[in-house]
Amino acid sequence: MLLYHPASFGLPKPPATQHPGSNLHKRKVLFFIGADWYFCSHRLQLARGLQRAGFEIVVLTHVRADGERIRSEGFRLIESSLQRASLNPINDIKSLFGTLSAYRAEKPDVAHHVGIKPILYGSLASLMTSTPAMVNAFAGTGYLFNSSDRSARAIRVVVSRFMKWLLNRGNARVLLQSDHARDVMVQSGMLRPDRIAVIRGSGVDLDEFAPTPEPPGTPLVVLPGRMLWDKGVGDFVKAAGILRQRNVHVRMALVGAPDVANPSAIPDAQLEAWRDGGDVEWWGHQADMPSVLAQSHIVCLPSYHEGVPKALIEGAASGRALIASDIPGCREVVEDGKNGLLVPPGDAETLANAIERLAGDRDLRQQLGNNGRRVAVENFSIESVVQKTQAIYEELLAACPA
């Protein structure tokens, strides 16, 4: 259970928060997110930009290995007992009370929630502590809203009704990553259109992820991301086997680790068996993704459902040809024939055909990669995401009563 006492973290007691419109204090944003690694991979750049814009940043998250990295950025870190995959009501009640304790102590001007559980618990805590502004970010709909599992379906009905009550308040905005997601949420009756803002993706640092010449040698196809069945990892491995049977000279690499908190996680034993079988390489988690992409020739994501995939945005920014599933989210980044190829999800044969086509055509890869870089510059820069997010904060805070 999270019991928040500033002294227990070696921190001074937070100062009393002034009215959001006052210049007497630095406005505080509290990011509540399920896991420290996800904050670092998907929201760190945003938090940096907001900090440069003058906001104080506090991060409330479950800490595993990235706590010191978060602190080194100058952000204050509060450890949460939240377990993303837990369905244990006792654990969830403890997490809710711990969240409420943190919100009461911190008194943020803006509470920025990322993911289903942080949205639920954080919105409740914001409501109970009169937090001036709430931003609720759905990266995707996640396991709860995509699973056909009976327990997930039952919980989904309750959660949807609860969210409808929580998320349509005047001091709240919901961030979605695509027009498709907005339409689904509105048509389902969960959200009012005026409570939604669409920001496509988490943004990319265009200096960090920059084009590099293709390396010599056998073309390397990488699938960067969490090792989940829902990411189409099994189809990628099947496609590798098909290409081996065709004697197509290509390297296929899985780049990432399983997300053990996700029910769709692929066990280490399975990944090791695939690696030992020789059709694919498994590189595990890689901290230096610009280097990984510089080694690659093609970036592939045959996922079954997505928000707007960071892997594809980074691949486009790095000037690499893309192959992705023809699904909402991926279509936000990949235009078929312009900066990549789209294939039906779950179709390993068509995926193999697309990989074979690009592996054998360097000029086409170059053309698609150049176009992808332009798409990233025009649509997905981190500066744009920071500006749009800050504008939402300012709009909500300006509407706060004096």
mmCIF file of C-alpha atoms in Angstrom:
data_model
loop_
_atom_site.group_PDB
_atom_site.id
_atom_site.type_symbol
_atom_site.label_atom_id
_atom_site.label_comp_id
_atom_site.label_asym_id
_atom_site.label_seq_id
_atom_site.Cartn_x
_atom_site.Cartn_y
_atom_site.Cartn_z
ATOM 1 C CA MET A 1 0.000 0.000 0.000
ATOM 2 C CA LEU A 2 1.261 3.461 -0.852
ATOM 3 C CA LEU A 3 1.380 5.607 2.297
ATOM 4 C CA TYR A 4 2.681 8.961 1.176
ATOM 5 C CA HIS A 5 4.664 10.973 3.703
ATOM 6 C CA PRO A 6 7.134 13.469 2.153
ATOM 7 C CA ALA A 7 9.685 12.930 4.928
ATOM 8 C CA SER A 8 9.804 9.211 4.175
ATOM 9 C CA PHE A 9 11.234 10.008 0.731
ATOM 10 C CA GLY A 10 13.745 12.533 2.049
ATOM 11 C CA LEU A 11 11.715 15.357 0.547
ATOM 12 C CA PRO A 12 10.452 18.605 2.034
ATOM 13 C CA LYS A 13 6.750 18.916 2.623
ATOM 14 C CA PRO A 14 5.094 20.267 -0.551
ATOM 15 C CA PRO A 15 4.151 23.939 -0.275
ATOM 16 C CA ALA A 16 0.526 24.926 -0.167
ATOM 17 C CA THR A 17 -0.788 25.241 -3.703
ATOM 18 C CA GLN A 18 -1.978 28.668 -4.801
ATOM 19 C CA HIS A 19 -4.837 29.235 -7.183
ATOM 20 C CA PRO A 20 -3.910 27.900 -10.662
ATOM 21 C CA GLY A 21 -4.087 31.367 -12.165
ATOM 22 C CA SER A 22 -1.564 32.758 -9.673
ATOM 23 C CA ASN A 23 2.072 33.421 -10.538
ATOM 24 C CA LEU A 24 3.150 32.870 -6.920
ATOM 25 C CA HIS A 25 4.067 29.227 -7.470
ATOM 26 C CA LYS A 26 5.240 26.865 -10.143
ATOM 27 C CA ARG A 27 2.234 24.937 -11.400
ATOM 28 C CA LYS A 28 2.411 21.260 -10.603
ATOM 29 C CA VAL A 29 1.613 18.342 -12.918
ATOM 30 C CA LEU A 30 1.236 14.922 -11.350
ATOM 31 C CA PHE A 31 1.679 12.084 -13.832
ATOM 32 C CA PHE A 32 -0.017 8.900 -12.612
ATOM 33 C CA ILE A 33 1.059 5.958 -14.753
ATOM 34 C CA GLY A 34 1.081 2.209 -14.222
ATOM 35 C CA ALA A 35 4.796 1.428 -14.557
ATOM 36 C CA ASP A 36 8.054 3.347 -14.367
ATOM 37 C CA TRP A 37 9.414 1.819 -17.567
ATOM 38 C CA TYR A 38 6.323 2.939 -19.489
ATOM 39 C CA PHE A 39 6.708 6.495 -18.211
ATOM 40 C CA CYS A 40 10.326 6.487 -19.399
ATOM 41 C CA SER A 41 9.514 5.051 -22.817
ATOM 42 C CA HIS A 42 6.293 6.948 -23.590
ATOM 43 C CA ARG A 43 6.005 10.096 -21.434
ATOM 44 C CA LEU A 44 9.533 11.116 -20.428
ATOM 45 C CA GLN A 45 10.006 13.446 -23.394
ATOM 46 C CA LEU A 46 6.627 15.077 -22.733
ATOM 47 C CA ALA A 47 7.476 15.612 -19.065
ATOM 48 C CA ARG A 48 10.838 17.137 -20.027
ATOM 49 C CA GLY A 49 9.119 19.572 -22.369
ATOM 50 C CA LEU A 50 6.568 20.570 -19.752
ATOM 51 C CA GLN A 51 9.340 21.050 -17.199
ATOM 52 C CA ARG A 52 11.138 23.383 -19.613
ATOM 53 C CA ALA A 53 7.834 25.253 -20.013
ATOM 54 C CA GLY A 54 7.836 25.953 -16.272
ATOM 55 C CA PHE A 55 5.788 23.143 -14.741
ATOM 56 C CA GLU A 56 6.863 21.169 -11.702
ATOM 57 C CA ILE A 57 6.688 17.447 -12.495
ATOM 58 C CA VAL A 58 5.720 14.731 -10.012
ATOM 59 C CA VAL A 59 5.523 11.085 -11.105
ATOM 60 C CA LEU A 60 3.332 8.582 -9.268
ATOM 61 C CA THR A 61 4.060 5.077 -10.524
ATOM 62 C CA HIS A 62 4.897 1.480 -9.684
ATOM 63 C CA VAL A 63 8.693 1.407 -9.501
ATOM 64 C CA ARG A 64 10.810 -1.499 -10.657
ATOM 65 C CA ALA A 65 14.096 -0.513 -12.296
ATOM 66 C CA ASP A 66 13.732 3.045 -13.571
ATOM 67 C CA GLY A 67 13.230 5.020 -10.371
ATOM 68 C CA GLU A 68 16.689 6.598 -10.405
ATOM 69 C CA ARG A 69 16.336 7.522 -14.058
ATOM 70 C CA ILE A 70 13.134 9.419 -13.271
ATOM 71 C CA ARG A 71 14.712 11.193 -10.299
ATOM 72 C CA SER A 72 17.771 12.108 -12.372
ATOM 73 C CA GLU A 73 15.513 14.157 -14.646
ATOM 74 C CA GLY A 74 14.661 16.443 -11.746
ATOM 75 C CA PHE A 75 11.187 14.965 -11.300
ATOM 76 C CA ARG A 76 9.903 14.008 -7.870
ATOM 77 C CA LEU A 77 8.978 10.342 -7.699
ATOM 78 C CA ILE A 78 6.261 8.780 -5.548
ATOM 79 C CA GLU A 79 6.142 4.987 -5.471
ATOM 80 C CA SER A 80 2.726 3.400 -6.008
ATOM 81 C CA SER A 81 1.603 -0.102 -5.107
ATOM 82 C CA LEU A 82 -0.625 -0.190 -8.204
ATOM 83 C CA GLN A 83 -0.532 -3.513 -10.045
ATOM 84 C CA ARG A 84 -1.807 -3.139 -13.582
ATOM 85 C CA ALA A 85 -2.844 -6.761 -14.064
ATOM 86 C CA SER A 86 -4.229 -7.418 -10.585
ATOM 87 C CA LEU A 87 -7.910 -8.276 -10.210
ATOM 88 C CA ASN A 88 -7.568 -8.672 -6.446
ATOM 89 C CA PRO A 89 -10.080 -6.252 -4.871
ATOM 90 C CA ILE A 90 -8.069 -5.960 -1.637
ATOM 91 C CA ASN A 91 -4.944 -4.885 -3.529
ATOM 92 C CA ASP A 92 -6.984 -2.472 -5.616
ATOM 93 C CA ILE A 93 -8.605 -0.876 -2.564
ATOM 94 C CA LYS A 94 -5.161 -0.398 -0.990
ATOM 95 C CA SER A 95 -3.905 1.170 -4.201
ATOM 96 C CA LEU A 96 -6.903 3.503 -4.345
ATOM 97 C CA PHE A 97 -6.364 4.721 -0.779
ATOM 98 C CA GLY A 98 -2.648 5.166 -1.432
ATOM 99 C CA THR A 99 -3.449 7.208 -4.525
ATOM 100 C CA LEU A 100 -5.875 9.370 -2.567
ATOM 101 C CA SER A 101 -3.220 9.982 0.100
ATOM 102 C CA ALA A 102 -0.726 11.156 -2.534
ATOM 103 C CA TYR A 103 -3.220 13.525 -4.173
ATOM 104 C CA ARG A 104 -4.158 15.042 -0.811
ATOM 105 C CA ALA A 105 -0.514 15.676 0.022
ATOM 106 C CA GLU A 106 0.604 16.927 -3.388
ATOM 107 C CA LYS A 107 -2.413 19.068 -4.375
ATOM 108 C CA PRO A 108 -1.494 19.092 -8.079
ATOM 109 C CA ASP A 109 -2.834 21.733 -10.448
ATOM 110 C CA VAL A 110 -3.085 19.118 -13.205
ATOM 111 C CA ALA A 111 -3.458 15.364 -12.737
ATOM 112 C CA HIS A 112 -2.387 13.555 -15.917
ATOM 113 C CA HIS A 113 -3.468 9.903 -15.884
ATOM 114 C CA VAL A 114 -2.155 7.334 -18.373
ATOM 115 C CA GLY A 115 -3.767 3.879 -18.658
ATOM 116 C CA ILE A 116 -7.025 2.327 -17.476
ATOM 117 C CA LYS A 117 -6.315 1.889 -13.757
ATOM 118 C CA PRO A 118 -4.585 5.251 -13.288
ATOM 119 C CA ILE A 119 -7.501 6.881 -15.107
ATOM 120 C CA LEU A 120 -10.012 5.213 -12.786
ATOM 121 C CA TYR A 121 -8.171 5.658 -9.488
ATOM 122 C CA GLY A 122 -6.660 9.007 -10.383
ATOM 123 C CA SER A 123 -9.982 10.479 -11.491
ATOM 124 C CA LEU A 124 -11.609 9.368 -8.258
ATOM 125 C CA ALA A 125 -8.755 10.831 -6.219
ATOM 126 C CA SER A 126 -8.932 14.069 -8.226
ATOM 127 C CA LEU A 127 -12.656 14.309 -7.621
ATOM 128 C CA MET A 128 -12.282 13.710 -3.884
ATOM 129 C CA THR A 129 -9.451 16.260 -3.525
ATOM 130 C CA SER A 130 -10.879 18.937 -5.850
ATOM 131 C CA THR A 131 -7.941 18.799 -8.249
ATOM 132 C CA PRO A 132 -8.415 21.751 -10.627
ATOM 133 C CA ALA A 133 -7.701 19.920 -13.908
ATOM 134 C CA MET A 134 -7.673 16.281 -15.030
ATOM 135 C CA VAL A 135 -6.233 14.860 -18.247
ATOM 136 C CA ASN A 136 -6.957 11.193 -18.948
ATOM 137 C CA ALA A 137 -4.807 9.632 -21.654
ATOM 138 C CA PHE A 138 -5.724 6.397 -23.396
ATOM 139 C CA ALA A 139 -2.678 5.078 -25.274
ATOM 140 C CA GLY A 140 -4.916 2.303 -26.585
ATOM 141 C CA THR A 141 -7.816 0.373 -25.163
ATOM 142 C CA GLY A 142 -5.565 -2.295 -23.667
ATOM 143 C CA TYR A 143 -6.218 -5.863 -22.602
ATOM 144 C CA LEU A 144 -9.373 -5.062 -20.639
ATOM 145 C CA PHE A 145 -11.215 -3.618 -23.643
ATOM 146 C CA ASN A 146 -9.797 -5.986 -26.275
ATOM 147 C CA SER A 147 -9.886 -9.362 -24.535
ATOM 148 C CA SER A 148 -12.670 -11.859 -25.182
ATOM 149 C CA ASP A 149 -11.967 -13.479 -21.801
ATOM 150 C CA ARG A 150 -15.173 -13.874 -19.763
ATOM 151 C CA SER A 151 -13.873 -12.099 -16.672
ATOM 152 C CA ALA A 152 -12.520 -9.218 -18.765
ATOM 153 C CA ARG A 153 -15.890 -8.837 -20.506
ATOM 154 C CA ALA A 154 -17.720 -8.719 -17.179
ATOM 155 C CA ILE A 155 -15.369 -6.132 -15.712
ATOM 156 C CA ARG A 156 -15.516 -4.128 -18.945
ATOM 157 C CA VAL A 157 -19.253 -3.490 -18.538
ATOM 158 C CA VAL A 158 -18.806 -2.090 -15.026
ATOM 159 C CA VAL A 159 -15.693 -0.080 -15.874
ATOM 160 C CA SER A 160 -17.333 1.494 -18.946
ATOM 161 C CA ARG A 161 -20.267 2.791 -16.927
ATOM 162 C CA PHE A 162 -17.976 4.077 -14.190
ATOM 163 C CA MET A 163 -15.773 5.842 -16.729
ATOM 164 C CA LYS A 164 -18.758 7.522 -18.351
ATOM 165 C CA TRP A 165 -19.589 9.053 -14.964
ATOM 166 C CA LEU A 166 -15.995 10.071 -14.201
ATOM 167 C CA LEU A 167 -14.637 11.321 -17.505
ATOM 168 C CA ASN A 168 -17.276 13.741 -18.751
ATOM 169 C CA ARG A 169 -16.729 16.391 -16.091
ATOM 170 C CA GLY A 170 -16.125 19.989 -17.026
ATOM 171 C CA ASN A 171 -12.584 20.118 -15.612
ATOM 172 C CA ALA A 172 -11.482 16.978 -17.459
ATOM 173 C CA ARG A 173 -10.263 16.129 -20.941
ATOM 174 C CA VAL A 174 -9.661 12.730 -22.463
ATOM 175 C CA LEU A 175 -6.647 12.375 -24.751
ATOM 176 C CA LEU A 176 -7.059 9.877 -27.576
ATOM 177 C CA GLN A 177 -4.543 9.057 -30.275
ATOM 178 C CA SER A 178 -6.717 8.759 -33.362
ATOM 179 C CA ASP A 179 -9.955 9.928 -34.921
ATOM 180 C CA HIS A 180 -11.040 6.280 -35.002
ATOM 181 C CA ALA A 181 -10.682 5.998 -31.223
ATOM 182 C CA ARG A 182 -12.626 9.239 -30.800
ATOM 183 C CA ASP A 183 -15.460 7.961 -32.989
ATOM 184 C CA VAL A 184 -15.617 4.653 -31.110
ATOM 185 C CA MET A 185 -15.753 6.377 -27.724
ATOM 186 C CA VAL A 186 -18.439 8.827 -28.835
ATOM 187 C CA GLN A 187 -20.588 6.237 -30.608
ATOM 188 C CA SER A 188 -20.424 3.940 -27.578
ATOM 189 C CA GLY A 189 -21.854 6.747 -25.450
ATOM 190 C CA MET A 190 -18.898 6.673 -23.060
ATOM 191 C CA LEU A 191 -17.583 10.152 -23.902
ATOM 192 C CA ARG A 192 -19.015 13.473 -25.003
ATOM 193 C CA PRO A 193 -17.274 14.944 -28.073
ATOM 194 C CA ASP A 194 -16.425 18.190 -26.235
ATOM 195 C CA ARG A 195 -14.476 16.241 -23.589
ATOM 196 C CA ILE A 196 -12.079 14.696 -26.147
ATOM 197 C CA ALA A 197 -8.802 15.936 -27.603
ATOM 198 C CA VAL A 198 -6.878 13.961 -30.223
ATOM 199 C CA ILE A 199 -3.071 14.010 -30.065
ATOM 200 C CA ARG A 200 -1.495 11.454 -32.366
ATOM 201 C CA GLY A 201 1.132 9.490 -30.500
ATOM 202 C CA SER A 202 3.619 10.274 -27.762
ATOM 203 C CA GLY A 203 5.938 12.280 -29.982
ATOM 204 C CA VAL A 204 9.488 11.614 -31.121
ATOM 205 C CA ASP A 205 12.745 13.489 -30.638
ATOM 206 C CA LEU A 206 13.711 14.151 -34.256
ATOM 207 C CA ASP A 207 17.345 14.780 -33.318
ATOM 208 C CA GLU A 208 17.692 11.531 -31.376
ATOM 209 C CA PHE A 209 15.889 9.470 -34.018
ATOM 210 C CA ALA A 210 17.507 10.681 -37.225
ATOM 211 C CA PRO A 211 18.064 9.014 -40.611
ATOM 212 C CA THR A 212 21.259 7.037 -41.122
ATOM 213 C CA PRO A 213 22.528 5.165 -44.192
ATOM 214 C CA GLU A 214 21.480 1.549 -44.436
ATOM 215 C CA PRO A 215 24.226 -0.780 -43.182
ATOM 216 C CA PRO A 216 25.737 -3.272 -45.628
ATOM 217 C CA GLY A 217 24.917 -6.951 -45.490
ATOM 218 C CA THR A 218 21.813 -9.090 -45.217
ATOM 219 C CA PRO A 219 18.655 -6.987 -44.696
ATOM 220 C CA LEU A 220 17.602 -6.867 -41.040
ATOM 221 C CA VAL A 221 13.905 -6.695 -40.138
ATOM 222 C CA VAL A 222 13.181 -5.679 -36.545
ATOM 223 C CA LEU A 223 9.996 -5.944 -34.534
ATOM 224 C CA PRO A 224 10.485 -3.465 -31.661
ATOM 225 C CA GLY A 225 8.086 -3.594 -28.734
ATOM 226 C CA ARG A 226 6.812 -5.613 -25.838
ATOM 227 C CA MET A 227 6.818 -9.338 -26.517
ATOM 228 C CA LEU A 228 3.046 -9.858 -26.540
ATOM 229 C CA TRP A 229 0.912 -12.160 -28.652
ATOM 230 C CA ASP A 230 -1.249 -9.096 -29.411
ATOM 231 C CA LYS A 231 1.739 -7.446 -31.096
ATOM 232 C CA GLY A 232 1.669 -10.138 -33.788
ATOM 233 C CA VAL A 233 4.937 -11.663 -32.599
ATOM 234 C CA GLY A 234 3.717 -15.162 -33.449
ATOM 235 C CA ASP A 235 2.895 -14.065 -37.010
ATOM 236 C CA PHE A 236 6.352 -12.484 -37.332
ATOM 237 C CA VAL A 237 7.953 -15.801 -36.351
ATOM 238 C CA LYS A 238 5.737 -17.716 -38.790
ATOM 239 C CA ALA A 239 6.684 -15.285 -41.558
ATOM 240 C CA ALA A 240 10.358 -15.885 -40.746
ATOM 241 C CA GLY A 241 9.820 -19.614 -41.195
ATOM 242 C CA ILE A 242 8.083 -19.047 -44.534
ATOM 243 C CA LEU A 243 10.965 -16.886 -45.752
ATOM 244 C CA ARG A 244 13.501 -19.503 -44.697
ATOM 245 C CA GLN A 245 11.617 -22.120 -46.720
ATOM 246 C CA ARG A 246 11.746 -19.784 -49.726
ATOM 247 C CA ASN A 247 15.507 -19.276 -49.251
ATOM 248 C CA VAL A 248 15.019 -15.526 -48.844
ATOM 249 C CA HIS A 249 18.149 -14.032 -47.277
ATOM 250 C CA VAL A 250 16.897 -11.858 -44.456
ATOM 251 C CA ARG A 251 17.495 -11.524 -40.723
ATOM 252 C CA MET A 252 14.458 -11.263 -38.444
ATOM 253 C CA ALA A 253 14.912 -9.863 -34.932
ATOM 254 C CA LEU A 254 12.527 -9.497 -31.991
ATOM 255 C CA VAL A 255 13.608 -6.452 -29.972
ATOM 256 C CA GLY A 256 11.955 -6.226 -26.574
ATOM 257 C CA ALA A 257 11.073 -8.090 -23.417
ATOM 258 C CA PRO A 258 7.795 -9.625 -22.234
ATOM 259 C CA ASP A 259 5.504 -7.369 -20.208
ATOM 260 C CA VAL A 260 4.839 -9.815 -17.375
ATOM 261 C CA ALA A 261 1.913 -7.733 -16.079
ATOM 262 C CA ASN A 262 0.058 -8.200 -19.380
ATOM 263 C CA PRO A 263 -1.957 -11.428 -19.821
ATOM 264 C CA SER A 264 -0.853 -11.464 -23.471
ATOM 265 C CA ALA A 265 2.835 -11.720 -22.539
ATOM 266 C CA ILE A 266 4.881 -14.378 -24.330
ATOM 267 C CA PRO A 267 6.903 -16.506 -21.885
ATOM 268 C CA ASP A 268 10.691 -16.299 -21.943
ATOM 269 C CA ALA A 269 10.823 -20.028 -22.643
ATOM 270 C CA GLN A 270 8.873 -19.559 -25.882
ATOM 271 C CA LEU A 271 11.056 -16.673 -27.000
ATOM 272 C CA GLU A 272 14.185 -18.694 -26.249
ATOM 273 C CA ALA A 273 12.791 -21.658 -28.200
ATOM 274 C CA TRP A 274 12.146 -19.450 -31.228
ATOM 275 C CA ARG A 275 15.635 -18.008 -30.972
ATOM 276 C CA ASP A 276 17.207 -21.443 -30.666
ATOM 277 C CA GLY A 277 15.176 -22.614 -33.672
ATOM 278 C CA GLY A 278 17.165 -20.229 -35.856
ATOM 279 C CA ASP A 279 14.385 -18.445 -37.759
ATOM 280 C CA VAL A 280 14.455 -15.320 -35.571
ATOM 281 C CA GLU A 281 16.849 -13.532 -33.270
ATOM 282 C CA TRP A 282 15.683 -12.335 -29.858
ATOM 283 C CA TRP A 283 17.600 -9.320 -28.626
ATOM 284 C CA GLY A 284 15.598 -8.661 -25.465
ATOM 285 C CA HIS A 285 15.161 -5.157 -24.091
ATOM 286 C CA GLN A 286 17.392 -2.568 -25.729
ATOM 287 C CA ALA A 287 17.847 0.836 -24.116
ATOM 288 C CA ASP A 288 19.496 2.444 -27.167
ATOM 289 C CA MET A 289 16.758 2.268 -29.784
ATOM 290 C CA PRO A 290 18.335 4.786 -32.182
ATOM 291 C CA SER A 291 21.283 2.387 -32.475
ATOM 292 C CA VAL A 292 18.960 -0.583 -33.046
ATOM 293 C CA LEU A 293 17.114 1.252 -35.818
ATOM 294 C CA ALA A 294 20.402 2.344 -37.403
ATOM 295 C CA GLN A 295 21.334 -1.347 -37.746
ATOM 296 C CA SER A 296 17.989 -2.212 -39.332
ATOM 297 C CA HIS A 297 16.661 -2.039 -42.888
ATOM 298 C CA ILE A 298 12.929 -2.552 -42.178
ATOM 299 C CA VAL A 299 10.765 -1.901 -39.095
ATOM 300 C CA CYS A 300 7.826 -4.277 -38.744
ATOM 301 C CA LEU A 301 4.813 -4.218 -36.407
ATOM 302 C CA PRO A 302 2.122 -6.807 -37.308
ATOM 303 C CA SER A 303 -0.001 -5.885 -34.278
ATOM 304 C CA TYR A 304 -3.686 -6.702 -33.714
ATOM 305 C CA HIS A 305 -4.626 -3.407 -32.023
ATOM 306 C CA GLU A 306 -2.751 -0.199 -31.286
ATOM 307 C CA GLY A 307 -3.064 3.401 -30.224
ATOM 308 C CA VAL A 308 -0.475 5.145 -32.377
ATOM 309 C CA PRO A 309 2.625 2.943 -32.128
ATOM 310 C CA LYS A 310 5.803 4.586 -30.883
ATOM 311 C CA ALA A 311 7.831 1.884 -32.659
ATOM 312 C CA LEU A 312 6.510 2.954 -36.059
ATOM 313 C CA ILE A 313 6.940 6.674 -35.347
ATOM 314 C CA GLU A 314 10.561 6.120 -34.299
ATOM 315 C CA GLY A 315 11.154 3.917 -37.331
ATOM 316 C CA ALA A 316 9.733 6.577 -39.647
ATOM 317 C CA ALA A 317 11.809 9.314 -37.989
ATOM 318 C CA SER A 318 14.896 7.120 -38.501
ATOM 319 C CA GLY A 319 14.205 6.904 -42.231
ATOM 320 C CA ARG A 320 13.348 3.220 -42.291
ATOM 321 C CA ALA A 321 10.734 1.501 -44.451
ATOM 322 C CA LEU A 322 7.778 0.245 -42.406
ATOM 323 C CA ILE A 323 5.550 -2.821 -42.497
ATOM 324 C CA ALA A 324 2.492 -2.787 -40.263
ATOM 325 C CA SER A 325 -0.946 -4.242 -39.813
ATOM 326 C CA ASP A 326 -3.761 -2.547 -41.664
ATOM 327 C CA ILE A 327 -5.550 -1.458 -38.496
ATOM 328 C CA PRO A 328 -6.516 1.825 -36.829
ATOM 329 C CA GLY A 329 -3.486 3.268 -35.075
ATOM 330 C CA CYS A 330 -0.940 1.825 -37.480
ATOM 331 C CA ARG A 331 -2.742 3.639 -40.310
ATOM 332 C CA GLU A 332 -2.098 6.897 -38.434
ATOM 333 C CA VAL A 333 1.615 6.436 -39.211
ATOM 334 C CA VAL A 334 1.814 4.208 -42.299
ATOM 335 C CA GLU A 335 0.281 5.130 -45.637
ATOM 336 C CA ASP A 336 0.420 2.047 -47.839
ATOM 337 C CA GLY A 337 2.873 2.503 -50.681
ATOM 338 C CA LYS A 338 4.036 5.933 -49.452
ATOM 339 C CA ASN A 339 6.164 5.261 -46.374
ATOM 340 C CA GLY A 340 5.519 1.562 -45.840
ATOM 341 C CA LEU A 341 3.354 -1.440 -46.564
ATOM 342 C CA LEU A 342 0.149 -2.427 -44.774
ATOM 343 C CA VAL A 343 -0.831 -6.090 -44.395
ATOM 344 C CA PRO A 344 -3.891 -7.805 -42.901
ATOM 345 C CA PRO A 345 -3.425 -8.632 -39.204
ATOM 346 C CA GLY A 346 -2.931 -12.332 -38.463
ATOM 347 C CA ASP A 347 -1.838 -13.160 -42.033
ATOM 348 C CA ALA A 348 1.717 -14.518 -41.846
ATOM 349 C CA GLU A 349 1.820 -15.386 -45.571
ATOM 350 C CA THR A 350 1.050 -11.831 -46.693
ATOM 351 C CA LEU A 351 3.452 -10.498 -44.072
ATOM 352 C CA ALA A 352 6.194 -12.718 -45.487
ATOM 353 C CA ASN A 353 5.403 -11.458 -49.001
ATOM 354 C CA ALA A 354 5.766 -7.832 -47.885
ATOM 355 C CA ILE A 355 9.071 -8.532 -46.139
ATOM 356 C CA GLU A 356 10.405 -10.392 -49.187
ATOM 357 C CA ARG A 357 9.401 -7.501 -51.442
ATOM 358 C CA LEU A 358 11.208 -4.860 -49.380
ATOM 359 C CA ALA A 359 14.198 -7.052 -48.572
ATOM 360 C CA GLY A 360 14.858 -7.409 -52.289
ATOM 361 C CA ASP A 361 14.350 -3.769 -53.303
ATOM 362 C CA ARG A 362 16.809 -1.304 -51.784
ATOM 363 C CA ASP A 363 15.527 1.612 -53.876
ATOM 364 C CA LEU A 364 11.962 1.078 -52.661
ATOM 365 C CA ARG A 365 13.159 0.921 -49.055
ATOM 366 C CA GLN A 366 15.003 4.204 -49.546
ATOM 367 C CA GLN A 367 11.951 5.873 -51.079
ATOM 368 C CA LEU A 368 9.639 4.702 -48.304
ATOM 369 C CA GLY A 369 12.166 5.665 -45.633
ATOM 370 C CA ASN A 370 12.602 9.187 -46.990
ATOM 371 C CA ASN A 371 8.844 9.673 -47.090
ATOM 372 C CA GLY A 372 8.558 8.302 -43.557
ATOM 373 C CA ARG A 373 11.010 10.866 -42.234
ATOM 374 C CA ARG A 374 8.882 13.645 -43.752
ATOM 375 C CA VAL A 375 5.754 12.169 -42.144
ATOM 376 C CA ALA A 376 7.477 12.117 -38.747
ATOM 377 C CA VAL A 377 8.691 15.710 -39.076
ATOM 378 C CA GLU A 378 5.283 16.988 -40.158
ATOM 379 C CA ASN A 379 3.087 15.054 -37.727
ATOM 380 C CA PHE A 380 4.900 13.501 -34.772
ATOM 381 C CA SER A 381 7.552 15.790 -33.296
ATOM 382 C CA ILE A 382 7.760 15.878 -29.502
ATOM 383 C CA GLU A 383 7.628 19.685 -29.656
ATOM 384 C CA SER A 384 4.177 19.478 -31.225
ATOM 385 C CA VAL A 385 2.940 17.034 -28.584
ATOM 386 C CA VAL A 386 4.240 19.245 -25.757
ATOM 387 C CA GLN A 387 2.599 22.352 -27.221
ATOM 388 C CA LYS A 388 -0.757 20.644 -27.710
ATOM 389 C CA THR A 389 -0.691 19.098 -24.231
ATOM 390 C CA GLN A 390 0.245 22.386 -22.586
ATOM 391 C CA ALA A 391 -2.577 24.145 -24.454
ATOM 392 C CA ILE A 392 -5.058 21.664 -22.956
ATOM 393 C CA TYR A 393 -3.648 22.282 -19.471
ATOM 394 C CA GLU A 394 -3.924 26.057 -19.927
ATOM 395 C CA GLU A 395 -7.498 25.806 -21.195
ATOM 396 C CA LEU A 396 -8.587 23.719 -18.202
ATOM 397 C CA LEU A 397 -6.746 25.852 -15.639
ATOM 398 C CA ALA A 398 -8.077 29.083 -17.111
ATOM 399 C CA ALA A 399 -11.619 27.774 -16.591
ATOM 400 C CA CYS A 400 -11.028 27.121 -12.882
ATOM 401 C CA PRO A 401 -13.129 29.357 -10.597
ATOM 402 C CA ALA A 402 -11.207 31.995 -8.704
#
